[in-house]
Coordinates of C-alpha atoms in Angstrom, one line a residue:
Chain A
X239 CA -8.1 7.0 -42.7
X240 CA -7.6 3.5 -44.3
X241 CA -9.2 0.9 -42.2
X242 CA -6.6 -1.8 -41.5
X243 CA -7.6 -4.8 -39.2
X244 CA -4.4 -6.0 -38.1
X245 CA -2.7 -5.5 -34.0
X246 CA 0.1 -6.9 -35.1
X247 CA 1.5 -5.2 -38.0
X248 CA 5.2 -3.1 -37.1
X249 CA 3.4 -0.1 -38.8
X250 CA 0.5 -0.3 -36.3
X251 CA 2.9 -0.1 -34.1
X252 CA 4.6 2.4 -34.6
X253 CA 1.6 4.3 -34.8
X254 CA 0.3 3.4 -31.4
X255 CA 3.7 4.3 -29.9
X256 CA 4.2 7.8 -31.6
X257 CA 0.4 8.6 -30.5
X258 CA 1.3 7.7 -27.2
X259 CA 4.3 10.0 -27.0
X260 CA 2.7 13.1 -28.9
X261 CA -0.6 12.6 -26.0
X262 CA 2.4 12.6 -23.5
X263 CA 4.0 15.9 -24.9
X264 CA 0.5 17.9 -25.4
X265 CA -0.1 17.0 -21.4
X266 CA 3.1 18.1 -20.1
X267 CA 3.0 21.4 -21.9
X268 CA -1.1 21.8 -20.7
X269 CA -0.1 21.3 -17.2
X270 CA 3.4 23.2 -17.5
X271 CA 1.4 26.3 -18.6
X272 CA -1.6 26.0 -16.0
X273 CA 1.6 25.6 -13.9
X274 CA 2.4 29.4 -14.8
X275 CA -1.7 30.7 -14.1
X276 CA -2.0 29.7 -10.7
X277 CA -2.4 32.6 -7.9
X278 CA -4.4 31.6 -5.0
X279 CA -3.5 32.7 -1.5
X280 CA -2.2 29.2 -0.7
X281 CA 0.3 29.6 -3.2
X282 CA 3.4 31.0 -1.9
X283 CA 5.5 33.4 -4.3
X284 CA 8.8 31.3 -3.5
X285 CA 7.0 28.7 -5.0
X286 CA 8.0 28.5 -8.8
X287 CA 6.1 27.1 -11.7
X288 CA 6.9 23.2 -12.4
X289 CA 8.4 21.5 -14.9
X290 CA 8.0 18.3 -16.0
X291 CA 11.6 16.1 -15.8
X292 CA 12.0 13.2 -17.9
X293 CA 13.9 10.1 -16.8
X294 CA 14.0 7.1 -19.6
X295 CA 14.5 3.7 -18.8
X296 CA 15.3 0.0 -20.4
X297 CA 14.0 -3.2 -19.9
X298 CA 16.9 -5.5 -18.7
X299 CA 15.6 -8.9 -18.7
X300 CA 16.6 -11.7 -21.1
X301 CA 14.9 -12.4 -24.6
X302 CA 12.6 -8.9 -24.4
X303 CA 13.8 -5.3 -24.7
X304 CA 12.0 -1.7 -24.6
X305 CA 11.5 0.8 -21.9
X306 CA 9.7 4.1 -21.2
X307 CA 10.2 7.4 -20.4
X308 CA 9.0 8.9 -16.7
X309 CA 8.3 12.5 -16.8
X310 CA 7.6 14.1 -13.5
X311 CA 6.4 17.7 -12.1
X312 CA 6.2 18.1 -8.7
X313 CA 4.5 22.3 -8.7
X314 CA 2.3 24.4 -7.2
X315 CA -0.6 23.2 -8.8
X316 CA 0.3 19.8 -9.3
X317 CA 1.8 18.6 -6.1
X318 CA 3.1 15.5 -8.3
X319 CA 1.7 14.5 -11.2
X320 CA 3.6 11.5 -13.6
X321 CA 3.2 10.5 -17.5
X322 CA 4.9 7.8 -17.9
X323 CA 4.8 6.1 -21.5
X324 CA 6.6 2.9 -22.3
X325 CA 6.9 0.4 -25.1
X326 CA 8.3 -3.1 -24.3
X327 CA 7.9 -6.6 -26.1
X328 CA 9.1 -10.4 -24.6
X329 CA 7.3 -13.2 -23.1
X330 CA 5.3 -13.7 -20.1
X331 CA 6.4 -16.1 -17.6
X332 CA 4.4 -19.5 -17.2
X333 CA 2.5 -18.0 -14.3
X334 CA 1.0 -15.5 -16.1
X335 CA 0.4 -16.4 -19.5
X336 CA -2.8 -18.4 -18.9
X337 CA -4.1 -15.2 -17.1
X338 CA -3.5 -13.4 -20.8
X339 CA -5.8 -13.7 -23.7
X340 CA -4.0 -15.0 -26.5
X341 CA -0.8 -15.8 -24.7
X342 CA -1.5 -19.4 -23.4
X343 CA 0.4 -21.2 -26.5
X344 CA 2.8 -18.7 -27.6
X345 CA 3.5 -16.3 -24.8
X346 CA 5.6 -13.5 -26.8
X347 CA 3.5 -10.1 -26.2
X348 CA 4.3 -6.5 -27.1
X349 CA 2.6 -3.7 -25.3
X350 CA 2.6 0.0 -25.5
X351 CA 0.7 2.8 -23.6
X352 CA 0.6 5.7 -21.2
X353 CA -0.4 6.1 -18.0
X354 CA -0.9 9.5 -15.9
X355 CA -1.7 10.0 -12.2
X356 CA -2.3 13.8 -11.1
X357 CA -1.9 14.7 -7.1
X358 CA -2.8 18.3 -6.8
X359 CA -1.7 20.7 -3.7
X360 CA -5.2 22.1 -3.2
X361 CA -7.5 19.5 -1.7
X362 CA -10.3 21.4 -3.8
X363 CA -8.5 20.0 -7.2
X364 CA -9.4 16.3 -8.2
X365 CA -6.6 14.0 -8.7
X366 CA -6.9 12.1 -11.8
X367 CA -5.7 9.3 -13.6
X368 CA -5.6 8.4 -17.4
X369 CA -4.6 5.3 -19.1
X370 CA -4.6 4.0 -22.7
X371 CA -2.5 0.8 -23.8
X372 CA -2.5 -1.3 -26.9
X373 CA -1.4 -5.3 -25.9
X374 CA -0.5 -7.6 -29.2
X375 CA -0.1 -11.3 -28.1
X376 CA -1.7 -13.8 -30.7
X377 CA -4.8 -11.4 -30.0
X378 CA -4.4 -8.0 -30.0
X379 CA -6.5 -5.1 -27.9
X380 CA -7.2 -2.0 -26.7
X381 CA -7.6 -1.1 -22.7
X382 CA -7.7 2.2 -20.8
X383 CA -9.9 5.1 -19.1
X384 CA -9.9 7.6 -17.0
X385 CA -11.4 8.5 -13.5
X386 CA -11.8 11.3 -11.0
X387 CA -10.9 11.4 -7.4
X388 CA -12.2 14.6 -5.5
X389 CA -11.6 15.0 -2.0
X390 CA -14.9 16.4 -1.2
X391 CA -17.9 16.6 -3.3
X392 CA -16.9 18.0 -6.1
X393 CA -20.6 18.3 -8.1
X394 CA -19.7 20.2 -11.0
X395 CA -16.8 18.3 -11.7
X396 CA -17.6 15.1 -11.1
X397 CA -20.8 15.9 -13.8
X398 CA -18.4 17.6 -16.3
X399 CA -15.9 14.7 -16.2
X400 CA -18.9 12.2 -17.0
X401 CA -20.2 14.5 -19.3
X402 CA -17.2 15.0 -21.1
X403 CA -16.8 10.8 -21.7
X404 CA -20.2 10.1 -22.2
X405 CA -20.5 12.7 -25.5
X406 CA -17.4 11.1 -26.9
X407 CA -18.5 8.1 -25.8
X408 CA -21.5 8.4 -27.6
X409 CA -20.2 9.1 -30.8
X410 CA -18.5 5.5 -31.0
X411 CA -21.7 3.1 -29.7
X412 CA -24.1 4.0 -27.4
X413 CA -23.6 1.1 -25.1
X414 CA -20.3 2.2 -24.4
X415 CA -20.7 4.9 -21.8
X416 CA -22.8 2.7 -19.3
X417 CA -20.6 -0.6 -20.2
X418 CA -17.7 1.3 -19.1
X419 CA -18.8 3.4 -16.4
X420 CA -20.1 0.4 -14.7
X421 CA -16.5 -1.2 -15.5
X422 CA -14.8 1.7 -13.8
X423 CA -17.3 1.7 -10.5
X424 CA -16.0 -2.2 -9.9
X425 CA -12.7 -1.8 -10.7
X426 CA -11.9 0.9 -8.7
X427 CA -13.7 -0.3 -5.1
X428 CA -12.0 -0.9 -2.2
X429 CA -13.7 -3.6 -0.7
X430 CA -12.2 -3.5 2.9
X431 CA -13.5 -0.2 3.6
X432 CA -16.6 -0.3 1.1
X433 CA -15.3 3.0 -0.9
X434 CA -15.0 3.8 -4.4
X435 CA -11.7 5.0 -4.6
X436 CA -13.4 8.3 -5.9
X437 CA -16.1 9.7 -8.4
X438 CA -15.6 7.0 -11.4
X439 CA -15.1 7.4 -14.9
X440 CA -14.5 5.1 -17.4
X441 CA -12.9 1.6 -18.0
X442 CA -12.3 -0.7 -20.8
X443 CA -10.2 -3.2 -21.8
X444 CA -10.1 -6.4 -24.3
X445 CA -11.8 -3.8 -26.9
X446 CA -11.0 -5.2 -30.6
X447 CA -14.4 -4.9 -32.6
X448 CA -12.9 -5.7 -35.6
X449 CA -12.2 -2.5 -36.7
X450 CA -8.7 -1.1 -35.8
X451 CA -8.9 2.2 -37.1
X452 CA -12.1 3.1 -35.1
X453 CA -10.5 1.2 -32.0
X454 CA -7.4 3.1 -32.4
X455 CA -9.8 6.6 -32.6
X456 CA -11.7 5.9 -29.6
X457 CA -8.2 5.1 -27.4
X458 CA -6.5 8.8 -29.0
X459 CA -10.3 10.0 -27.9
X460 CA -10.0 9.2 -24.5
X461 CA -6.7 10.6 -24.7
X462 CA -8.3 14.0 -25.9
X463 CA -11.2 14.3 -23.7
X464 CA -9.3 14.1 -20.8
X465 CA -6.6 16.8 -22.1
X466 CA -10.1 19.1 -22.9
X467 CA -11.8 18.7 -19.3
X468 CA -9.5 18.0 -16.8
X469 CA -7.5 21.2 -17.7
X470 CA -11.0 22.8 -17.2
X471 CA -11.7 21.1 -13.6
X472 CA -8.1 22.2 -12.2
X473 CA -8.6 25.9 -13.4
X474 CA -12.0 26.4 -11.6
X475 CA -11.2 25.4 -8.2
X476 CA -7.0 25.9 -8.6
X477 CA -7.3 29.5 -6.8
X478 CA -10.0 28.8 -4.2
X479 CA -7.9 29.2 -0.6
X480 CA -7.7 26.1 1.5
X481 CA -6.8 25.4 5.5
X482 CA -5.1 22.7 7.5
X483 CA -8.0 20.7 7.9
X484 CA -9.4 20.8 4.1
X485 CA -5.8 19.9 3.5
X486 CA -5.5 17.1 6.1
X487 CA -9.4 15.8 4.6
X488 CA -7.2 15.6 1.0
X489 CA -4.2 13.5 3.0
X490 CA -6.7 11.1 4.4
X491 CA -8.3 10.7 1.0
X492 CA -4.8 9.7 -0.8
X493 CA -4.1 7.0 2.4
X494 CA -7.3 5.4 0.2
X495 CA -5.4 5.7 -3.3
X496 CA -2.7 4.1 -1.5
X497 CA -4.5 0.9 -0.5
X498 CA -6.6 0.5 -3.8
X499 CA -3.5 0.9 -6.0
X500 CA -1.4 -1.7 -3.6
X501 CA -3.6 -4.4 -2.9
X502 CA -5.8 -4.2 -5.8
X503 CA -4.7 -2.5 -8.9
X504 CA -4.0 -5.2 -11.5
X505 CA -1.5 -3.0 -13.3
X506 CA 0.6 -2.1 -10.1
X507 CA 0.9 -6.2 -8.6
X508 CA 1.3 -7.1 -12.2
X509 CA 3.7 -5.0 -13.0
X510 CA 5.7 -5.0 -9.7
X511 CA 5.2 -8.9 -9.4
X512 CA 6.7 -9.0 -13.2
X513 CA 9.5 -7.1 -12.6
X514 CA 8.6 -3.9 -14.4
X515 CA 10.0 -1.0 -13.6
X516 CA 9.6 0.1 -10.0
X517 CA 9.8 3.5 -10.0
X518 CA 8.1 4.1 -13.0
X519 CA 4.8 2.1 -11.7
X520 CA 4.7 3.6 -7.8
X521 CA 5.2 7.1 -9.4
X522 CA 1.3 6.5 -9.2
X523 CA 2.4 7.5 -4.9
X524 CA 0.6 10.3 -3.7
X525 CA 3.9 13.0 -2.9
X526 CA 2.2 13.0 0.8
X527 CA -0.3 10.6 2.6
X528 CA -1.8 10.1 6.2
X529 CA -3.1 7.6 7.9
X530 CA -4.0 9.4 11.3
Chain B
X32 CA 4.2 -25.5 35.7
X33 CA 2.3 -28.3 35.0
X34 CA 3.1 -29.5 31.7
X35 CA 0.3 -29.5 29.6
X36 CA 0.3 -30.8 25.6
X37 CA -3.1 -30.0 24.6
X38 CA -3.5 -26.6 22.7
X39 CA -7.2 -26.8 22.2
X40 CA -8.3 -27.1 26.2
X41 CA -10.5 -24.5 26.9
X42 CA -8.2 -23.7 30.2
X43 CA -5.1 -23.2 27.5
X44 CA -7.2 -21.1 25.5
X45 CA -7.9 -18.8 28.6
X46 CA -4.0 -18.4 30.2
X47 CA -3.4 -17.4 26.6
X48 CA -5.7 -14.9 26.1
X49 CA -5.2 -13.4 29.4
X50 CA -1.5 -13.4 29.1
X51 CA -1.8 -11.3 25.7
X52 CA -4.4 -8.6 27.7
X53 CA -2.1 -8.4 30.5
X54 CA 1.4 -7.7 28.2
X55 CA -0.9 -5.1 26.2
X56 CA -1.4 -3.5 29.9
X57 CA 2.8 -3.9 30.4
X58 CA 3.5 -2.1 26.9
X59 CA 0.4 0.9 27.0
X60 CA 1.8 1.6 30.8
X61 CA 5.5 1.6 29.9
X62 CA 5.2 3.6 26.6
X63 CA 2.8 6.2 28.3
X64 CA 5.5 6.6 31.3
X65 CA 8.3 7.3 28.3
X66 CA 5.9 9.9 26.9
X67 CA 6.0 11.7 30.1
X68 CA 9.9 12.0 30.0
X69 CA 10.9 13.3 27.0
X70 CA 12.3 16.3 26.6
X71 CA 14.5 16.6 23.5
X72 CA 14.9 20.1 21.1
X73 CA 12.2 19.0 19.2
X74 CA 9.5 18.0 21.4
X75 CA 7.5 21.5 21.6
X76 CA 5.6 22.6 25.4
X77 CA 2.5 22.7 23.6
X78 CA 2.5 18.5 22.8
X79 CA 0.7 16.9 26.3
X80 CA 2.4 13.1 27.2
X81 CA 0.1 11.1 24.8
X82 CA -2.2 8.2 26.3
X83 CA -3.7 5.2 24.9
X84 CA -7.6 5.1 23.3
X85 CA -9.4 1.8 23.4
X86 CA -12.0 0.5 21.5
X87 CA -13.3 -2.4 21.3
X88 CA -14.5 -4.4 18.1
X89 CA -16.7 -7.7 17.2
X90 CA -16.7 -10.0 14.6
X91 CA -20.0 -9.9 12.8
X92 CA -19.8 -12.6 10.9
X93 CA -22.2 -15.7 10.9
X94 CA -21.3 -18.5 12.6
X95 CA -18.4 -17.3 14.5
X96 CA -17.7 -14.9 16.9
X97 CA -15.0 -13.2 19.3
X98 CA -13.7 -9.9 18.7
X99 CA -10.7 -7.5 20.1
X100 CA -9.6 -4.2 21.5
X101 CA -7.5 -1.6 19.6
X102 CA -5.3 0.5 21.7
X103 CA -4.0 3.6 19.8
X104 CA -1.4 6.1 21.5
X105 CA -0.5 9.4 19.4
X106 CA 2.1 11.0 21.0
X107 CA 5.3 13.1 21.6
X108 CA 7.5 10.3 21.4
X109 CA 5.6 8.1 19.9
X110 CA 3.8 10.0 17.2
X111 CA 0.9 6.8 16.3
X112 CA 1.6 3.1 18.2
X113 CA -1.2 1.0 18.1
X114 CA -1.5 -2.2 20.2
X115 CA -4.1 -5.0 18.8
X116 CA -5.2 -7.5 21.0
X117 CA -7.9 -10.0 19.8
X118 CA -9.3 -13.2 20.5
X119 CA -11.5 -14.7 17.4
X120 CA -13.2 -17.9 16.4
X121 CA -14.9 -19.7 13.4
X122 CA -14.6 -21.4 9.7
X123 CA -12.2 -21.1 7.3
X124 CA -13.5 -20.5 3.8
X125 CA -13.1 -22.8 1.0
X126 CA -10.6 -21.1 -0.7
X127 CA -8.8 -20.6 2.7
X128 CA -8.6 -23.5 4.2
X129 CA -6.7 -25.6 1.9
X130 CA -4.1 -23.1 3.0
X131 CA -3.9 -23.8 6.9
X132 CA -2.4 -26.3 8.8
X133 CA -5.2 -28.8 10.3
X134 CA -8.0 -27.1 8.5
X135 CA -8.4 -29.1 5.4
X136 CA -11.1 -31.8 6.5
X137 CA -12.4 -29.0 9.4
X138 CA -12.1 -25.8 8.9
X139 CA -12.9 -24.5 12.1
X140 CA -10.6 -22.4 14.2
X141 CA -9.5 -20.5 16.9
X142 CA -6.9 -17.6 17.7
X143 CA -5.9 -14.7 20.2
X144 CA -2.9 -12.8 19.6
X145 CA -1.1 -9.8 20.4
X146 CA -0.3 -7.0 17.8
X147 CA 2.3 -4.1 18.4
X148 CA 3.2 -1.0 15.5
X149 CA 5.1 1.9 16.6
X150 CA 6.1 4.5 14.5
X151 CA 8.2 7.1 16.5
X152 CA 8.2 10.9 15.7
X153 CA 11.5 11.3 15.9
X154 CA 13.8 10.0 12.7
X155 CA 16.4 9.1 15.3
X156 CA 14.3 6.4 16.9
X157 CA 13.3 2.9 15.2
X158 CA 10.0 1.8 14.3
X159 CA 9.0 -1.7 15.8
X160 CA 7.1 -4.3 15.3
X161 CA 6.1 -7.3 17.6
X162 CA 3.9 -10.0 17.1
X163 CA 2.8 -13.3 19.1
X164 CA -0.3 -15.3 18.9
X165 CA -2.0 -19.0 19.1
X166 CA -4.0 -20.9 16.7
X167 CA -5.8 -24.0 17.1
X168 CA -7.1 -25.9 14.6
X169 CA -7.4 -29.7 14.7
X170 CA -3.5 -29.0 14.7
X171 CA -1.9 -26.0 17.5
X172 CA 0.8 -23.6 16.9
X173 CA 2.2 -20.7 18.2
X174 CA 3.7 -17.9 15.8
X175 CA 5.1 -14.2 16.3
X176 CA 8.0 -12.1 16.2
X177 CA 9.6 -8.9 16.9
X178 CA 11.5 -7.0 14.4
X179 CA 13.0 -3.2 14.2
X180 CA 12.7 -0.9 11.7
X181 CA 15.6 2.1 11.7
X182 CA 15.4 5.0 9.2
X183 CA 19.8 5.5 9.6
X184 CA 22.1 2.9 10.7
X185 CA 21.4 2.7 14.0
X186 CA 24.1 -0.2 15.0
X187 CA 23.6 0.2 18.8
X188 CA 20.2 -0.2 18.4
X189 CA 20.2 -2.9 16.2
X190 CA 22.8 -4.7 18.1
X191 CA 21.3 -4.4 21.1
X192 CA 17.6 -5.6 19.7
X193 CA 19.0 -8.7 18.2
X194 CA 21.4 -9.6 21.2
X195 CA 18.6 -9.4 23.6
X196 CA 16.6 -11.3 21.2
X197 CA 19.3 -14.0 20.8
X198 CA 20.3 -13.9 24.5
X199 CA 16.6 -15.2 25.3
X200 CA 16.0 -17.7 22.2
X201 CA 19.5 -19.8 23.6
X202 CA 17.6 -20.0 26.6
X203 CA 15.2 -22.5 24.5
X204 CA 17.2 -23.8 21.8
X205 CA 20.8 -23.1 20.3
X206 CA 19.0 -23.0 16.9
X207 CA 16.3 -20.6 17.8
X208 CA 18.1 -17.2 17.2
X209 CA 19.8 -18.6 14.1
X210 CA 16.3 -20.1 12.3
X211 CA 14.2 -16.9 13.5
X212 CA 16.4 -14.2 12.7
X213 CA 17.1 -15.7 9.1
X214 CA 12.9 -16.2 8.6
X215 CA 12.5 -12.7 9.7
X216 CA 15.0 -11.8 6.6
X217 CA 13.3 -13.6 4.3
X218 CA 9.5 -12.8 5.7
X219 CA 10.7 -8.4 5.8
X220 CA 11.9 -8.1 2.2
X221 CA 10.5 -6.3 -0.6
X222 CA 11.7 -7.8 -3.8
X223 CA 10.4 -5.2 -5.9
X224 CA 12.9 -2.4 -4.0
X225 CA 15.5 -5.5 -3.5
X226 CA 15.7 -3.9 -0.1
X227 CA 15.0 -4.7 3.5
X228 CA 12.2 -3.4 5.4
X229 CA 14.0 -3.0 8.1
X230 CA 17.2 -4.2 10.5
X231 CA 15.5 -7.9 11.3
X232 CA 14.9 -9.7 14.4
X233 CA 13.2 -12.6 14.9
X234 CA 10.0 -14.4 13.4
X235 CA 8.4 -18.0 13.8
X236 CA 5.4 -19.9 13.0
X237 CA 4.2 -23.6 13.2
X238 CA 5.5 -23.4 16.5
X239 CA 4.7 -26.9 18.8
X240 CA 7.9 -28.9 19.9
X241 CA 5.4 -30.6 22.0
X242 CA 5.8 -29.1 25.2
X243 CA 3.0 -26.6 25.2
X244 CA 3.9 -24.9 28.5
X245 CA 7.3 -24.5 27.1
X246 CA 6.4 -23.3 23.7
X247 CA 4.2 -21.0 25.5
X248 CA 6.8 -19.3 27.7
X249 CA 8.9 -18.7 25.0
X250 CA 6.1 -16.4 23.6
X251 CA 5.7 -15.2 26.7
X252 CA 9.6 -14.3 26.5
X253 CA 9.6 -12.9 22.9
X254 CA 7.0 -10.2 24.2
X255 CA 9.2 -9.8 27.8
X256 CA 12.0 -9.5 25.8
X257 CA 10.4 -6.8 23.6
X258 CA 9.4 -4.7 27.0
X259 CA 12.5 -4.7 27.7
X260 CA 14.8 -4.1 25.2
X261 CA 12.7 -1.4 23.0
X262 CA 12.4 1.2 25.7
X263 CA 16.2 0.8 26.0
X264 CA 16.5 2.0 22.5
X265 CA 13.8 4.4 22.6
X266 CA 15.6 6.8 25.8
X267 CA 18.6 6.4 24.0
X268 CA 18.1 8.7 21.2
X269 CA 14.5 10.4 21.4
X270 CA 16.2 13.6 22.9
X271 CA 18.4 14.1 19.8
X272 CA 17.6 17.1 17.9
X273 CA 16.4 16.3 14.4
X274 CA 16.3 18.8 11.2
X275 CA 13.7 18.4 8.2
X276 CA 16.0 16.6 5.9
X277 CA 16.0 14.0 9.2
X278 CA 12.4 14.2 9.3
X279 CA 11.5 13.5 5.4
X280 CA 14.3 10.4 5.1
X281 CA 12.1 8.7 7.7
X282 CA 8.6 9.8 5.8
X283 CA 10.2 8.2 2.9
X284 CA 11.2 5.0 4.7
X285 CA 8.1 4.6 6.0
X286 CA 7.0 4.2 2.5
X287 CA 8.3 1.3 1.9
X288 CA 6.8 0.4 5.3
X289 CA 3.5 0.8 3.7
X290 CA 4.5 -0.8 0.4
X291 CA 5.2 -4.4 2.3
X292 CA 2.4 -4.3 4.7
X293 CA 0.1 -4.1 1.8
X294 CA 1.8 -5.6 -0.7
X295 CA 3.3 -8.9 1.0
X296 CA 2.7 -9.1 4.4
X297 CA 0.3 -11.9 4.8
X298 CA -1.5 -10.9 7.7
X299 CA -2.3 -7.9 6.9
X300 CA -3.9 -9.4 3.2
X301 CA -5.5 -12.4 5.1
X302 CA -6.8 -10.2 7.0
X303 CA -8.7 -7.3 4.2
X304 CA -9.1 -10.6 2.2
X305 CA -11.6 -12.3 5.0
X306 CA -13.3 -9.5 6.4
X307 CA -10.9 -8.6 9.6
X308 CA -11.6 -5.9 11.4
X309 CA -10.2 -3.4 8.5
X310 CA -9.7 -0.1 11.0
X311 CA -7.6 -2.7 13.4
X312 CA -5.8 -4.2 10.9
X313 CA -4.9 -0.8 9.3
X314 CA -3.3 0.7 12.6
X315 CA -0.2 -0.5 11.3
X316 CA -0.5 2.4 8.4
X317 CA 2.5 5.2 9.7
X318 CA 0.8 8.2 10.7
X319 CA 2.7 10.4 7.7
X320 CA 4.5 8.9 4.6
X321 CA 5.5 11.0 1.5
X322 CA 6.5 9.3 -1.9
X323 CA 8.5 12.5 -3.2

């Protein structure tokens, strides 16, 4: 691969956007396959394998454009799974531009990304989140990460998830995994509960080492690592039987997920407060939740 | 009643605190009576009338004190009803004191209040919220209000609710109802959905006309008006049959309630971010919610 250093080139923007779309297709295909394979005692014969439905949206703001495609599956393994891709451009408002790298003097931006949130039906299958993005202002960088949210102490699942990301990170930089794991822990934390949202993973932002091609390859590998490890985690426990108490425990845990996303998640708050697509942003909400 | 103008007198603080406690007792008694009277087709014979359980909490911060009592009922008319009373004192942090009337130079405060949130089991019975409080810094004022959240177009209920508060407000000041109704509409609004949270009611803050006794009487009447009208609204529709589609519509509507409280409600955000009692603050969360 040719080494290219420019985030702003239209060629790179197009490559990145196409990658997010193709990753989306891969993820959706694998999840639909898993939907066909489940056979646990809690899966009634009436429940047919879920399929993704797509819905596009356009950004309607003046002097800005772009849009995205939401893919949503309501299934028998994945009670609700959303995969969003979007590519938007425009200008940050006065309020926001001072908070964004490289937007202080020139508020124009371009952003493309993929975001995956999965809420499984079984309380034994951990929920998961994966997101990667490229942002271009007068500067350019990648961001993203992936984190696992089990309901119970799924040791094997947590260890496997972290192990996969550590192995991948170590191929790029020995400091990445430790740094990005810590960042994840700090980010997915609910101060009012003094609880982590889940079992962690990796989180990174402002990634620009000066080697665009290598940074982009890392970002691609975040998506591919997610695509390697999460299906294994799902298939390990998706056929186990669960009872109502265990399901209730999952519904309670999902309440914490909602609290985190609406109270603290920067992407959610930033999106909702800057006129983003509400339906796409709130696709992350779990399908059913209790606060008993 | 003797006219007294001082918010800061310990006598007044004590009177106000006692009123909130006695209002709490009245509200809980009436709701427990309604729990006994329901007989609709969706109320299975196994469901026994709900009773309030109380739990006290103490504020654990340095140089501050007080606490509160949570009362919670999980019943067959009221799926989840929470009544919180609290009286706390302390000092606002550097971050907050500039946002609070009269706390800029002297950050000490005293606050006492009652907060009621009711999520009925039946989708035909509107949810409701009522809150009144007295705050003392170097200044003093009352705040509060009450608003109704029906799932469907409950015209009679909405009209009766507004009518009761209008009648009461008009006894004090011809401008109150119009002003407080508008304030309520502006406050309970979800910009990302372009939706009102519910059917409105009244909302007021910084109430200090110079006549403490009359302002306190108004605040008492807000509580008593709620106590008059809400039971009538509940009893009108609590015995109607509902089906799963109607219940699902309620669970969806509750999602908007969660979004409002966690994204915009000043009391919730302020409480959670200043080390308030999480369990008491989040008692407002509905018992079951869907984001389908």
